[in-house]
């Protein structure tokens, strides 16, 4: 089932954040129906840097290609600002589609952008963003590839400006709307009241961010179609990795940490080593 078809169901789609083939495969095995690849997660893991627009389109596409090679789930990918003007946004659409993305999320920040839950963001004019959305719609090769229009206006211009921008982006051809960083439950509800009857809505749950954390069932009841948890896996693994390295440095051994990690065989079981070796053996030239 395509992501576009799945969004016709009333049940909310929970898309966990991933950043490579391993995390994607673990999320798939956990039973999720779609995944989310954020620029933040790539910056955190590949660069060891914050989400301030440092990830490039090619780094994102490379990561998307590796994930698509590992899992069959639809992936929503962060296209940041489209990496330039409308023509850059078209190129990003073509690049990400070829890499295997099912939906592209583009935002109305100036470039370089920053995380939607950081302060001091700035925006491009609404009509410029609308032009990017229209350009991406013209460039996509598959009509099932979705365009998710994100506005960061709540923190910059206020709530009313954000809903005004969202209306413009919907008119320009957005398939899904994403009003970033609502500051209260009331704002989340008001967004759903205005837009959910007309277009799928995406909610972003960021631990420690500007938006109150709500569960999927709660958001579904309000009318949201997608909820993403983009950086949760990185925050979880970073805390575990920090504890692991500290333990190894103090103890000179992994024994004290053994209960918090897979052993060699355990990890090979998780990633399917035996199954891959068996599959490869079928192609061996045993008659030579």
Short mmCIF file of C-alpha atoms in Angstrom, two decimals:
data_model
loop_
_atom_site.label_atom_id
_atom_site.label_comp_id
_atom_site.label_asym_id
_atom_site.label_seq_id
_atom_site.Cartn_x
_atom_site.Cartn_y
_atom_site.Cartn_z
CA UNK A 1 0.00 0.00 0.00
CA UNK A 2 1.32 3.44 -0.91
CA UNK A 3 1.64 6.14 1.72
CA UNK A 4 -0.97 8.14 -0.18
CA UNK A 5 -3.46 5.28 0.05
CA UNK A 6 -2.65 4.61 3.71
CA UNK A 7 -3.54 8.18 4.64
CA UNK A 8 -7.11 7.58 3.53
CA UNK A 9 -7.54 5.43 6.65
CA UNK A 10 -8.78 7.16 9.78
CA UNK A 11 -6.19 5.45 11.98
CA UNK A 12 -3.23 7.74 12.61
CA UNK A 13 0.09 6.77 11.06
CA UNK A 14 2.99 6.70 13.54
CA UNK A 15 6.30 7.26 11.76
CA UNK A 16 9.37 6.84 13.98
CA UNK A 17 12.62 8.57 13.15
CA UNK A 18 15.43 6.52 11.61
CA UNK A 19 18.84 7.46 10.29
CA UNK A 20 20.36 4.36 8.65
CA UNK A 21 19.66 0.82 7.52
CA UNK A 22 19.97 -0.64 11.02
CA UNK A 23 17.48 1.67 12.69
CA UNK A 24 15.13 1.35 9.71
CA UNK A 25 15.18 -2.44 9.92
CA UNK A 26 14.58 -2.39 13.68
CA UNK A 27 11.61 -0.04 13.23
CA UNK A 28 10.19 -2.24 10.48
CA UNK A 29 10.46 -5.33 12.70
CA UNK A 30 8.70 -3.44 15.50
CA UNK A 31 5.64 -3.23 13.25
CA UNK A 32 5.60 0.38 12.04
CA UNK A 33 3.99 1.13 8.69
CA UNK A 34 6.18 4.08 7.66
CA UNK A 35 9.44 5.75 8.64
CA UNK A 36 10.71 9.30 8.95
CA UNK A 37 14.20 10.41 7.89
CA UNK A 38 15.04 13.84 9.28
CA UNK A 39 17.85 16.19 8.42
CA UNK A 40 18.40 16.54 12.15
CA UNK A 41 19.01 12.81 12.60
CA UNK A 42 21.51 12.79 9.75
CA UNK A 43 23.30 15.84 11.15
CA UNK A 44 23.39 14.30 14.63
CA UNK A 45 24.72 10.92 13.50
CA UNK A 46 26.77 11.49 10.34
CA UNK A 47 28.19 14.86 11.28
CA UNK A 48 27.94 14.91 15.06
CA UNK A 49 26.52 18.41 14.67
CA UNK A 50 23.28 20.23 15.53
CA UNK A 51 20.34 20.71 13.18
CA UNK A 52 21.30 24.08 11.74
CA UNK A 53 21.20 23.34 8.02
CA UNK A 54 24.53 21.54 7.72
CA UNK A 55 23.18 18.33 6.14
CA UNK A 56 23.31 18.42 2.35
CA UNK A 57 20.83 17.09 -0.20
CA UNK A 58 23.33 14.49 -1.40
CA UNK A 59 23.97 13.24 2.16
CA UNK A 60 20.24 12.90 2.67
CA UNK A 61 19.76 11.12 -0.65
CA UNK A 62 22.63 8.73 0.06
CA UNK A 63 21.08 7.88 3.42
CA UNK A 64 17.66 7.43 1.82
CA UNK A 65 19.13 5.04 -0.77
CA UNK A 66 20.66 2.84 1.94
CA UNK A 67 17.38 2.74 3.88
CA UNK A 68 15.36 1.89 0.76
CA UNK A 69 17.79 -0.95 0.04
CA UNK A 70 17.20 -2.37 3.52
CA UNK A 71 13.43 -2.01 4.10
CA UNK A 72 10.27 -1.85 2.01
CA UNK A 73 8.34 0.64 4.15
CA UNK A 74 7.41 4.08 2.79
CA UNK A 75 9.75 6.80 4.02
CA UNK A 76 8.95 10.45 4.65
CA UNK A 77 12.14 12.42 4.07
CA UNK A 78 13.07 15.88 5.28
CA UNK A 79 13.79 18.13 2.30
CA UNK A 80 14.57 21.15 4.51
CA UNK A 81 13.99 24.26 2.40
CA UNK A 82 14.45 22.42 -0.89
CA UNK A 83 18.09 23.54 -0.67
CA UNK A 84 17.52 26.76 -2.58
CA UNK A 85 14.90 28.28 -4.85
CA UNK A 86 12.07 26.59 -6.76
CA UNK A 87 14.45 25.01 -9.27
CA UNK A 88 16.56 23.60 -6.44
CA UNK A 89 13.37 22.23 -4.88
CA UNK A 90 12.54 20.50 -8.16
CA UNK A 91 15.99 18.92 -8.26
CA UNK A 92 15.56 17.78 -4.66
CA UNK A 93 12.25 16.16 -5.61
CA UNK A 94 13.84 14.24 -8.47
CA UNK A 95 16.85 13.23 -6.37
CA UNK A 96 14.82 12.01 -3.40
CA UNK A 97 12.27 10.18 -5.54
CA UNK A 98 15.06 8.26 -7.28
CA UNK A 99 16.49 7.42 -3.86
CA UNK A 100 13.19 5.83 -2.86
CA UNK A 101 11.31 8.45 -0.81
CA UNK A 102 7.51 8.31 -0.64
CA UNK A 103 7.01 11.85 0.68
CA UNK A 104 9.08 15.03 0.83
CA UNK A 105 8.68 17.56 3.63
CA UNK A 106 9.64 21.12 2.67
CA UNK A 107 9.58 24.14 4.97
CA UNK A 108 9.36 27.91 4.67
CA UNK A 109 12.49 28.89 6.59
CA UNK A 110 15.31 30.85 5.05
CA UNK A 111 18.45 28.90 4.15
CA UNK A 112 20.38 27.69 6.05
CA UNK A 113 17.50 26.56 8.23
CA UNK A 114 17.53 25.38 11.82
CA UNK A 115 15.58 22.92 13.93
CA UNK A 116 11.94 23.94 14.26
CA UNK A 117 12.24 23.90 18.04
CA UNK A 118 15.25 26.23 18.18
CA UNK A 119 14.81 29.99 18.50
CA UNK A 120 15.75 32.79 16.07
CA UNK A 121 14.28 31.26 12.93
CA UNK A 122 13.45 33.38 9.89
CA UNK A 123 11.05 32.80 7.01
CA UNK A 124 10.84 33.35 3.27
CA UNK A 125 7.73 35.07 1.85
CA UNK A 126 4.67 32.82 1.69
CA UNK A 127 4.37 33.20 -2.10
CA UNK A 128 7.99 32.09 -2.56
CA UNK A 129 7.23 28.96 -0.58
CA UNK A 130 4.08 28.41 -2.63
CA UNK A 131 6.20 28.56 -5.76
CA UNK A 132 8.50 25.85 -4.40
CA UNK A 133 5.52 23.61 -3.67
CA UNK A 134 4.11 24.10 -7.17
CA UNK A 135 7.52 23.46 -8.72
CA UNK A 136 7.91 20.22 -6.78
CA UNK A 137 4.46 19.07 -7.87
CA UNK A 138 5.44 19.68 -11.49
CA UNK A 139 8.70 17.77 -11.08
CA UNK A 140 7.55 14.61 -9.34
CA UNK A 141 7.62 11.47 -11.44
CA UNK A 142 5.00 9.60 -9.41
CA UNK A 143 1.69 11.14 -8.38
CA UNK A 144 1.79 8.98 -5.25
CA UNK A 145 4.83 10.90 -4.02
CA UNK A 146 3.49 13.34 -1.42
CA UNK A 147 4.50 16.92 -0.73
CA UNK A 148 4.33 17.84 2.94
CA UNK A 149 4.34 21.60 3.42
CA UNK A 150 5.72 22.77 6.74
CA UNK A 151 5.46 26.28 8.14
CA UNK A 152 7.58 27.53 11.03
CA UNK A 153 5.57 30.73 11.34
CA UNK A 154 4.07 30.09 14.79
CA UNK A 155 7.35 30.95 16.51
CA UNK A 156 8.26 33.76 14.09
CA UNK A 157 5.07 35.56 13.03
CA UNK A 158 2.45 34.09 15.34
CA UNK A 159 -0.30 31.50 15.20
CA UNK A 160 -2.64 33.37 12.83
CA UNK A 161 0.14 34.00 10.33
CA UNK A 162 0.97 30.29 10.42
CA UNK A 163 -2.59 29.26 9.56
CA UNK A 164 -2.71 31.91 6.81
CA UNK A 165 0.48 30.50 5.33
CA UNK A 166 -0.87 26.95 5.57
CA UNK A 167 -3.93 27.98 3.55
CA UNK A 168 -1.66 29.37 0.83
CA UNK A 169 0.45 26.21 0.76
CA UNK A 170 -2.62 24.02 0.51
CA UNK A 171 -3.80 26.06 -2.46
CA UNK A 172 -0.36 25.71 -4.06
CA UNK A 173 -0.64 21.93 -4.11
CA UNK A 174 0.52 20.58 -0.75
CA UNK A 175 -0.75 17.05 -0.05
CA UNK A 176 -0.15 17.22 3.71
CA UNK A 177 0.17 20.20 6.07
CA UNK A 178 2.63 20.47 8.95
CA UNK A 179 2.37 23.49 11.24
CA UNK A 180 5.57 23.23 13.25
CA UNK A 181 5.95 23.81 16.98
CA UNK A 182 2.45 24.56 18.27
CA UNK A 183 2.91 25.94 21.76
CA UNK A 184 -0.10 24.40 23.49
CA UNK A 185 -2.68 21.67 23.29
CA UNK A 186 -5.18 24.36 22.36
CA UNK A 187 -3.16 25.32 19.30
CA UNK A 188 -2.88 21.67 18.24
CA UNK A 189 -6.65 21.34 18.52
CA UNK A 190 -7.33 24.58 16.68
CA UNK A 191 -5.09 23.52 13.78
CA UNK A 192 -6.97 20.25 13.48
CA UNK A 193 -10.34 21.98 13.62
CA UNK A 194 -9.39 24.27 10.73
CA UNK A 195 -7.57 21.87 8.42
CA UNK A 196 -8.25 18.20 9.23
CA UNK A 197 -11.58 18.06 7.35
CA UNK A 198 -9.75 19.09 4.16
CA UNK A 199 -6.19 17.71 4.22
CA UNK A 200 -4.05 15.21 6.16
CA UNK A 201 -2.18 16.85 9.05
CA UNK A 202 1.21 15.94 10.49
CA UNK A 203 2.17 16.47 14.13
CA UNK A 204 5.76 16.48 15.36
CA UNK A 205 6.60 15.20 18.83
CA UNK A 206 10.02 16.40 20.02
CA UNK A 207 11.11 15.43 23.51
CA UNK A 208 11.87 18.69 25.32
CA UNK A 209 10.62 20.82 22.40
CA UNK A 210 8.08 23.62 22.24
CA UNK A 211 5.06 21.38 21.66
CA UNK A 212 3.42 19.36 24.46
CA UNK A 213 3.95 15.64 23.95
CA UNK A 214 0.69 13.87 23.14
CA UNK A 215 0.13 10.20 22.35
CA UNK A 216 -0.91 8.90 18.95
CA UNK A 217 -4.45 8.06 20.10
CA UNK A 218 -4.94 11.58 21.45
CA UNK A 219 -3.72 13.16 18.22
CA UNK A 220 -5.86 10.82 16.14
CA UNK A 221 -8.94 11.86 18.11
CA UNK A 222 -8.15 15.48 17.29
CA UNK A 223 -7.94 14.70 13.57
CA UNK A 224 -4.23 14.29 12.84
CA UNK A 225 -3.24 11.75 10.18
CA UNK A 226 0.51 11.40 10.86
CA UNK A 227 2.65 11.76 13.96
CA UNK A 228 6.43 11.69 13.73
CA UNK A 229 9.02 11.14 16.44
CA UNK A 230 12.00 12.28 14.37
CA UNK A 231 14.94 12.41 16.78
CA UNK A 232 13.87 10.13 19.59
CA UNK A 233 16.01 7.21 18.44
CA UNK A 234 19.13 9.40 18.31
CA UNK A 235 18.50 10.76 21.78
CA UNK A 236 17.98 7.23 23.11
CA UNK A 237 21.07 5.80 21.44
CA UNK A 238 23.23 8.81 22.31
CA UNK A 239 22.46 8.37 25.99
CA UNK A 240 23.22 4.65 25.78
CA UNK A 241 26.44 5.27 23.84
CA UNK A 242 27.57 7.88 26.34
CA UNK A 243 27.05 5.43 29.20
CA UNK A 244 28.80 2.67 27.24
CA UNK A 245 31.94 4.70 26.51
CA UNK A 246 32.11 5.98 30.07
CA UNK A 247 31.83 2.42 31.40
CA UNK A 248 34.52 1.14 29.06
CA UNK A 249 36.86 4.01 29.93
CA UNK A 250 36.45 3.40 33.67
CA UNK A 251 36.48 -0.41 33.65
CA UNK A 252 38.68 -1.29 30.70
CA UNK A 253 36.14 -3.98 29.81
CA UNK A 254 32.59 -4.34 28.50
CA UNK A 255 31.64 -6.88 31.18
CA UNK A 256 29.97 -4.35 33.50
CA UNK A 257 27.84 -3.13 30.57
CA UNK A 258 27.06 -6.54 29.08
CA UNK A 259 23.41 -6.63 30.14
CA UNK A 260 22.78 -3.37 28.24
CA UNK A 261 24.11 -4.57 24.89
CA UNK A 262 23.87 -7.40 22.37
CA UNK A 263 26.72 -9.88 22.25
CA UNK A 264 28.19 -10.90 18.88
CA UNK A 265 25.62 -13.61 18.24
CA UNK A 266 22.73 -11.50 19.41
CA UNK A 267 23.42 -8.70 16.99
CA UNK A 268 23.95 -11.13 14.11
CA UNK A 269 20.54 -12.61 14.88
CA UNK A 270 18.91 -9.18 14.83
CA UNK A 271 20.42 -8.18 11.48
CA UNK A 272 19.76 -11.58 9.88
CA UNK A 273 23.32 -12.73 9.23
CA UNK A 274 22.46 -16.44 8.99
CA UNK A 275 19.62 -15.78 6.56
CA UNK A 276 21.83 -13.65 4.33
CA UNK A 277 24.60 -16.25 4.24
CA UNK A 278 22.05 -18.92 3.38
CA UNK A 279 20.65 -16.77 0.58
CA UNK A 280 24.11 -16.10 -0.78
CA UNK A 281 24.96 -19.78 -0.75
CA UNK A 282 22.21 -20.43 -3.29
CA UNK A 283 24.22 -18.49 -5.85
CA UNK A 284 27.54 -20.23 -5.24
CA UNK A 285 29.03 -22.03 -8.21
CA UNK A 286 29.08 -25.45 -6.57
CA UNK A 287 29.49 -27.17 -9.93
CA UNK A 288 32.75 -25.45 -10.77
#
